[in-house]
PDB file of C-alpha atoms in Angstrom:
ATOM      1  CA  MET A   1       0.000  -0.001   0.001  1.00  0.00           C
ATOM      2  CA  SER A   2       1.285   3.444  -0.839  1.00  0.00           C
ATOM      3  CA  VAL A   3       1.939   6.153   1.728  1.00  0.00           C
ATOM      4  CA  THR A   4      -0.886   8.299   0.292  1.00  0.00           C
ATOM      5  CA  ALA A   5      -3.427   5.483   0.523  1.00  0.00           C
ATOM      6  CA  GLU A   6      -2.284   4.723   4.067  1.00  0.00           C
ATOM      7  CA  ALA A   7      -2.726   8.377   5.056  1.00  0.00           C
ATOM      8  CA  LEU A   8      -6.217   8.434   3.571  1.00  0.00           C
ATOM      9  CA  ILE A   9      -7.239   5.310   5.437  1.00  0.00           C
ATOM     10  CA  THR A  10      -5.912   6.481   8.798  1.00  0.00           C
ATOM     11  CA  ALA A  11      -6.871  10.154   8.491  1.00  0.00           C
ATOM     12  CA  PRO A  12      -9.449  11.179  11.076  1.00  0.00           C
ATOM     13  CA  GLU A  13     -12.821  12.335   9.872  1.00  0.00           C
ATOM     14  CA  VAL A  14     -12.916  16.120   9.892  1.00  0.00           C
ATOM     15  CA  SER A  15     -16.251  17.885   9.969  1.00  0.00           C
ATOM     16  CA  PRO A  16     -16.448  21.361   8.473  1.00  0.00           C
ATOM     17  CA  SER A  17     -16.252  24.225  10.899  1.00  0.00           C
ATOM     18  CA  LEU A  18     -19.371  26.202  11.596  1.00  0.00           C
ATOM     19  CA  ARG A  19     -19.777  29.819  10.648  1.00  0.00           C
ATOM     20  CA  THR A  20     -20.321  32.345  13.432  1.00  0.00           C
ATOM     21  CA  TRP A  21     -24.023  32.784  12.678  1.00  0.00           C
ATOM     22  CA  GLU A  22     -24.509  29.008  12.684  1.00  0.00           C
ATOM     23  CA  ARG A  23     -22.878  28.696  16.109  1.00  0.00           C
ATOM     24  CA  ALA A  24     -25.017  31.567  17.421  1.00  0.00           C
ATOM     25  CA  LEU A  25     -28.186  29.999  16.024  1.00  0.00           C
ATOM     26  CA  ILE A  26     -27.339  26.642  17.592  1.00  0.00           C
ATOM     27  CA  TRP A  27     -26.900  28.379  20.969  1.00  0.00           C
ATOM     28  CA  VAL A  28     -30.250  30.180  20.574  1.00  0.00           C
ATOM     29  CA  ILE A  29     -32.018  26.945  19.636  1.00  0.00           C
ATOM     30  CA  PHE A  30     -30.415  25.160  22.593  1.00  0.00           C
ATOM     31  CA  ALA A  31     -31.511  27.987  24.923  1.00  0.00           C
ATOM     32  CA  LEU A  32     -35.071  27.582  23.606  1.00  0.00           C
ATOM     33  CA  GLY A  33     -34.893  23.869  24.349  1.00  0.00           C
ATOM     34  CA  VAL A  34     -33.671  24.469  27.898  1.00  0.00           C
ATOM     35  CA  PHE A  35     -36.351  27.098  28.502  1.00  0.00           C
ATOM     36  CA  GLY A  36     -38.997  24.874  26.930  1.00  0.00           C
ATOM     37  CA  LEU A  37     -38.193  22.071  29.332  1.00  0.00           C
ATOM     38  CA  PHE A  38     -37.455  23.930  32.535  1.00  0.00           C
ATOM     39  CA  GLY A  39     -39.203  27.279  32.112  1.00  0.00           C
ATOM     40  CA  PHE A  40     -42.571  26.469  30.569  1.00  0.00           C
ATOM     41  CA  PRO A  41     -44.491  26.876  33.869  1.00  0.00           C
ATOM     42  CA  TYR A  42     -43.171  30.410  34.205  1.00  0.00           C
ATOM     43  CA  ALA A  43     -44.137  31.178  30.602  1.00  0.00           C
ATOM     44  CA  ALA A  44     -47.643  29.973  31.455  1.00  0.00           C
ATOM     45  CA  GLY A  45     -47.720  32.301  34.461  1.00  0.00           C
ATOM     46  CA  THR A  46     -47.466  29.637  37.136  1.00  0.00           C
ATOM     47  CA  THR A  47     -44.820  27.776  39.140  1.00  0.00           C
ATOM     48  CA  TRP A  48     -43.452  24.248  39.274  1.00  0.00           C
ATOM     49  CA  GLN A  49     -45.391  23.588  42.493  1.00  0.00           C
ATOM     50  CA  ALA A  50     -48.658  24.390  40.690  1.00  0.00           C
ATOM     51  CA  VAL A  51     -47.670  22.176  37.730  1.00  0.00           C
ATOM     52  CA  LEU A  52     -46.835  19.276  40.070  1.00  0.00           C
ATOM     53  CA  GLU A  53     -50.134  19.759  41.917  1.00  0.00           C
ATOM     54  CA  LEU A  54     -52.070  19.780  38.632  1.00  0.00           C
ATOM     55  CA  THR A  55     -50.241  16.621  37.570  1.00  0.00           C
ATOM     56  CA  ARG A  56     -50.912  14.931  40.911  1.00  0.00           C
ATOM     57  CA  THR A  57     -54.637  15.701  40.720  1.00  0.00           C
ATOM     58  CA  GLY A  58     -54.861  14.560  37.103  1.00  0.00           C
ATOM     59  CA  ALA A  59     -55.692  17.958  35.619  1.00  0.00           C
ATOM     60  CA  LEU A  60     -52.433  17.884  33.654  1.00  0.00           C
ATOM     61  CA  PRO A  61     -51.636  14.477  32.183  1.00  0.00           C
ATOM     62  CA  ILE A  62     -48.098  13.095  32.337  1.00  0.00           C
ATOM     63  CA  ILE A  63     -48.154  12.786  28.545  1.00  0.00           C
ATOM     64  CA  GLY A  64     -48.041  16.591  28.415  1.00  0.00           C
ATOM     65  CA  PHE A  65     -44.377  16.456  29.429  1.00  0.00           C
ATOM     66  CA  VAL A  66     -43.394  14.407  26.368  1.00  0.00           C
ATOM     67  CA  PRO A  67     -43.261  17.228  23.749  1.00  0.00           C
ATOM     68  CA  PRO A  68     -40.927  19.478  25.795  1.00  0.00           C
ATOM     69  CA  ILE A  69     -38.670  16.504  26.575  1.00  0.00           C
ATOM     70  CA  VAL A  70     -38.534  15.521  22.885  1.00  0.00           C
ATOM     71  CA  PHE A  71     -37.671  19.098  21.886  1.00  0.00           C
ATOM     72  CA  PHE A  72     -34.987  19.304  24.579  1.00  0.00           C
ATOM     73  CA  ILE A  73     -33.432  16.052  23.343  1.00  0.00           C
ATOM     74  CA  GLY A  74     -33.398  17.444  19.795  1.00  0.00           C
ATOM     75  CA  THR A  75     -31.807  20.728  20.793  1.00  0.00           C
ATOM     76  CA  THR A  76     -29.209  18.975  22.920  1.00  0.00           C
ATOM     77  CA  LEU A  77     -28.314  16.711  20.005  1.00  0.00           C
ATOM     78  CA  LEU A  78     -28.048  19.760  17.755  1.00  0.00           C
ATOM     79  CA  PHE A  79     -25.780  21.422  20.318  1.00  0.00           C
ATOM     80  CA  PHE A  80     -23.491  18.381  20.102  1.00  0.00           C
ATOM     81  CA  ARG A  81     -23.894  18.411  16.294  1.00  0.00           C
ATOM     82  CA  ARG A  82     -25.539  15.018  15.886  1.00  0.00           C
ATOM     83  CA  LYS A  83     -27.617  13.988  12.879  1.00  0.00           C
ATOM     84  CA  ALA A  84     -30.384  12.634  15.112  1.00  0.00           C
ATOM     85  CA  ALA A  85     -31.272  16.228  16.056  1.00  0.00           C
ATOM     86  CA  THR A  86     -33.161  16.521  12.774  1.00  0.00           C
ATOM     87  CA  PHE A  87     -35.436  13.621  13.703  1.00  0.00           C
ATOM     88  CA  TRP A  88     -36.071  14.720  17.306  1.00  0.00           C
ATOM     89  CA  ILE A  89     -36.824  18.355  16.498  1.00  0.00           C
ATOM     90  CA  GLY A  90     -39.013  17.248  13.604  1.00  0.00           C
ATOM     91  CA  LEU A  91     -40.812  14.758  15.855  1.00  0.00           C
ATOM     92  CA  HIS A  92     -41.722  17.511  18.294  1.00  0.00           C
ATOM     93  CA  ILE A  93     -43.933  19.322  15.754  1.00  0.00           C
ATOM     94  CA  PRO A  94     -46.572  16.592  15.226  1.00  0.00           C
ATOM     95  CA  LEU A  95     -46.406  15.565  18.894  1.00  0.00           C
ATOM     96  CA  ALA A  96     -47.079  19.098  20.092  1.00  0.00           C
ATOM     97  CA  VAL A  97     -49.866  19.694  17.573  1.00  0.00           C
ATOM     98  CA  ALA A  98     -51.459  16.349  18.451  1.00  0.00           C
ATOM     99  CA  TYR A  99     -51.250  17.024  22.192  1.00  0.00           C
ATOM    100  CA  LEU A 100     -52.674  20.544  22.007  1.00  0.00           C
ATOM    101  CA  SER A 101     -55.429  19.579  19.573  1.00  0.00           C
ATOM    102  CA  SER A 102     -56.433  16.533  21.635  1.00  0.00           C
ATOM    103  CA  ARG A 103     -56.495  18.577  24.827  1.00  0.00           C
ATOM    104  CA  TYR A 104     -58.072  21.826  23.633  1.00  0.00           C
ATOM    105  CA  GLY A 105     -59.158  21.258  20.029  1.00  0.00           C
ATOM    106  CA  ILE A 106     -57.353  22.212  16.847  1.00  0.00           C
ATOM    107  CA  GLY A 107     -59.198  25.534  16.670  1.00  0.00           C
ATOM    108  CA  SER A 108     -57.715  26.638  19.963  1.00  0.00           C
ATOM    109  CA  ILE A 109     -54.139  26.581  18.664  1.00  0.00           C
ATOM    110  CA  SER A 110     -53.397  30.268  18.196  1.00  0.00           C
ATOM    111  CA  THR A 111     -51.393  32.057  15.546  1.00  0.00           C
ATOM    112  CA  PHE A 112     -48.591  32.336  18.095  1.00  0.00           C
ATOM    113  CA  TRP A 113     -48.348  28.512  18.333  1.00  0.00           C
ATOM    114  CA  TRP A 114     -48.523  28.053  14.551  1.00  0.00           C
ATOM    115  CA  PHE A 115     -45.712  30.611  14.188  1.00  0.00           C
ATOM    116  CA  GLY A 116     -43.706  28.554  16.689  1.00  0.00           C
ATOM    117  CA  TYR A 117     -44.268  25.383  14.674  1.00  0.00           C
ATOM    118  CA  LEU A 118     -43.189  27.206  11.516  1.00  0.00           C
ATOM    119  CA  CYS A 119     -39.999  28.271  13.313  1.00  0.00           C
ATOM    120  CA  GLU A 120     -39.439  24.651  14.316  1.00  0.00           C
ATOM    121  CA  ALA A 121     -39.829  23.593  10.695  1.00  0.00           C
ATOM    122  CA  LEU A 122     -37.129  26.148   9.880  1.00  0.00           C
ATOM    123  CA  MET A 123     -34.972  24.567  12.613  1.00  0.00           C
ATOM    124  CA  VAL A 124     -35.385  21.208  10.886  1.00  0.00           C
ATOM    125  CA  GLY A 125     -34.359  22.866   7.620  1.00  0.00           C
ATOM    126  CA  PHE A 126     -31.307  24.309   9.383  1.00  0.00           C
ATOM    127  CA  CYS A 127     -30.400  20.814  10.638  1.00  0.00           C
ATOM    128  CA  ILE A 128     -30.777  19.423   7.118  1.00  0.00           C
ATOM    129  CA  ARG A 129     -28.537  22.220   5.820  1.00  0.00           C
ATOM    130  CA  LEU A 130     -25.855  21.389   8.384  1.00  0.00           C
ATOM    131  CA  TRP A 131     -26.219  17.697   7.595  1.00  0.00           C
ATOM    132  CA  ALA A 132     -25.810  18.336   3.863  1.00  0.00           C
ATOM    133  CA  ARG A 133     -22.648  20.344   4.537  1.00  0.00           C
ATOM    134  CA  GLY A 134     -21.287  17.498   6.626  1.00  0.00           C
ATOM    135  CA  ALA A 135     -21.303  19.580   9.822  1.00  0.00           C
ATOM    136  CA  LEU A 136     -23.393  17.033  11.728  1.00  0.00           C
ATOM    137  CA  LYS A 137     -21.823  13.774  12.893  1.00  0.00           C
TER     138      LYS A 137
END
Protein backbone atom coordinates (compact mmCIF):
# COMPACT_ATOMS: atom_id res chain seq x y z
CA MET A 1 0.00 0.00 0.00
CA SER A 2 1.29 3.44 -0.84
CA VAL A 3 1.94 6.15 1.73
CA THR A 4 -0.89 8.30 0.29
CA ALA A 5 -3.43 5.48 0.52
CA GLU A 6 -2.29 4.72 4.07
CA ALA A 7 -2.73 8.38 5.05
CA LEU A 8 -6.22 8.44 3.57
CA ILE A 9 -7.24 5.31 5.44
CA THR A 10 -5.91 6.48 8.80
CA ALA A 11 -6.87 10.15 8.49
CA PRO A 12 -9.45 11.18 11.08
CA GLU A 13 -12.82 12.33 9.87
CA VAL A 14 -12.92 16.12 9.89
CA SER A 15 -16.25 17.88 9.97
CA PRO A 16 -16.45 21.36 8.47
CA SER A 17 -16.25 24.22 10.90
CA LEU A 18 -19.37 26.20 11.60
CA ARG A 19 -19.78 29.82 10.65
CA THR A 20 -20.32 32.34 13.43
CA TRP A 21 -24.02 32.78 12.68
CA GLU A 22 -24.51 29.01 12.69
CA ARG A 23 -22.88 28.70 16.11
CA ALA A 24 -25.02 31.57 17.42
CA LEU A 25 -28.18 30.00 16.02
CA ILE A 26 -27.34 26.64 17.59
CA TRP A 27 -26.90 28.38 20.97
CA VAL A 28 -30.25 30.18 20.57
CA ILE A 29 -32.02 26.94 19.64
CA PHE A 30 -30.41 25.16 22.60
CA ALA A 31 -31.51 27.99 24.92
CA LEU A 32 -35.07 27.58 23.60
CA GLY A 33 -34.89 23.87 24.35
CA VAL A 34 -33.67 24.47 27.90
CA PHE A 35 -36.35 27.10 28.50
CA GLY A 36 -39.00 24.87 26.93
CA LEU A 37 -38.19 22.07 29.33
CA PHE A 38 -37.45 23.93 32.53
CA GLY A 39 -39.20 27.28 32.11
CA PHE A 40 -42.57 26.47 30.57
CA PRO A 41 -44.49 26.88 33.87
CA TYR A 42 -43.17 30.41 34.20
CA ALA A 43 -44.14 31.18 30.60
CA ALA A 44 -47.64 29.97 31.46
CA GLY A 45 -47.72 32.30 34.46
CA THR A 46 -47.47 29.64 37.14
CA THR A 47 -44.82 27.78 39.14
CA TRP A 48 -43.45 24.25 39.27
CA GLN A 49 -45.39 23.59 42.49
CA ALA A 50 -48.66 24.39 40.69
CA VAL A 51 -47.67 22.17 37.73
CA LEU A 52 -46.83 19.28 40.07
CA GLU A 53 -50.13 19.76 41.92
CA LEU A 54 -52.07 19.78 38.63
CA THR A 55 -50.24 16.62 37.57
CA ARG A 56 -50.91 14.93 40.91
CA THR A 57 -54.64 15.70 40.72
CA GLY A 58 -54.86 14.56 37.10
CA ALA A 59 -55.69 17.96 35.62
CA LEU A 60 -52.43 17.88 33.65
CA PRO A 61 -51.64 14.48 32.18
CA ILE A 62 -48.10 13.10 32.34
CA ILE A 63 -48.15 12.79 28.54
CA GLY A 64 -48.04 16.59 28.41
CA PHE A 65 -44.38 16.46 29.43
CA VAL A 66 -43.39 14.41 26.37
CA PRO A 67 -43.26 17.23 23.75
CA PRO A 68 -40.92 19.48 25.80
CA ILE A 69 -38.67 16.50 26.57
CA VAL A 70 -38.53 15.52 22.88
CA PHE A 71 -37.67 19.10 21.89
CA PHE A 72 -34.99 19.31 24.58
CA ILE A 73 -33.43 16.05 23.34
CA GLY A 74 -33.40 17.45 19.79
CA THR A 75 -31.81 20.73 20.79
CA THR A 76 -29.21 18.97 22.92
CA LEU A 77 -28.31 16.71 20.00
CA LEU A 78 -28.05 19.76 17.76
CA PHE A 79 -25.78 21.42 20.32
CA PHE A 80 -23.49 18.38 20.10
CA ARG A 81 -23.89 18.41 16.30
CA ARG A 82 -25.54 15.02 15.89
CA LYS A 83 -27.62 13.99 12.88
CA ALA A 84 -30.38 12.64 15.11
CA ALA A 85 -31.27 16.23 16.05
CA THR A 86 -33.16 16.52 12.78
CA PHE A 87 -35.44 13.62 13.70
CA TRP A 88 -36.07 14.72 17.31
CA ILE A 89 -36.82 18.36 16.50
CA GLY A 90 -39.01 17.25 13.60
CA LEU A 91 -40.81 14.76 15.86
CA HIS A 92 -41.72 17.51 18.29
CA ILE A 93 -43.93 19.32 15.75
CA PRO A 94 -46.57 16.59 15.23
CA LEU A 95 -46.41 15.57 18.89
CA ALA A 96 -47.08 19.10 20.09
CA VAL A 97 -49.87 19.69 17.57
CA ALA A 98 -51.46 16.35 18.45
CA TYR A 99 -51.25 17.02 22.19
CA LEU A 100 -52.67 20.54 22.01
CA SER A 101 -55.43 19.58 19.57
CA SER A 102 -56.43 16.53 21.63
CA ARG A 103 -56.50 18.58 24.83
CA TYR A 104 -58.07 21.83 23.63
CA GLY A 105 -59.16 21.26 20.03
CA ILE A 106 -57.35 22.21 16.85
CA GLY A 107 -59.20 25.53 16.67
CA SER A 108 -57.72 26.64 19.97
CA ILE A 109 -54.14 26.58 18.66
CA SER A 110 -53.40 30.27 18.20
CA THR A 111 -51.39 32.06 15.55
CA PHE A 112 -48.59 32.34 18.09
CA TRP A 113 -48.35 28.51 18.33
CA TRP A 114 -48.52 28.05 14.55
CA PHE A 115 -45.71 30.61 14.19
CA GLY A 116 -43.71 28.55 16.69
CA TYR A 117 -44.27 25.38 14.68
CA LEU A 118 -43.19 27.21 11.51
CA CYS A 119 -40.00 28.27 13.31
CA GLU A 120 -39.44 24.65 14.32
CA ALA A 121 -39.83 23.59 10.70
CA LEU A 122 -37.13 26.15 9.88
CA MET A 123 -34.97 24.57 12.61
CA VAL A 124 -35.39 21.21 10.89
CA GLY A 125 -34.36 22.87 7.62
CA PHE A 126 -31.31 24.31 9.38
CA CYS A 127 -30.40 20.81 10.64
CA ILE A 128 -30.78 19.43 7.12
CA ARG A 129 -28.54 22.22 5.82
CA LEU A 130 -25.85 21.39 8.38
CA TRP A 131 -26.22 17.70 7.60
CA ALA A 132 -25.81 18.33 3.86
CA ARG A 133 -22.65 20.34 4.54
CA GLY A 134 -21.29 17.50 6.63
CA ALA A 135 -21.30 19.58 9.82
CA LEU A 136 -23.39 17.03 11.73
CA LYS A 137 -21.82 13.77 12.89
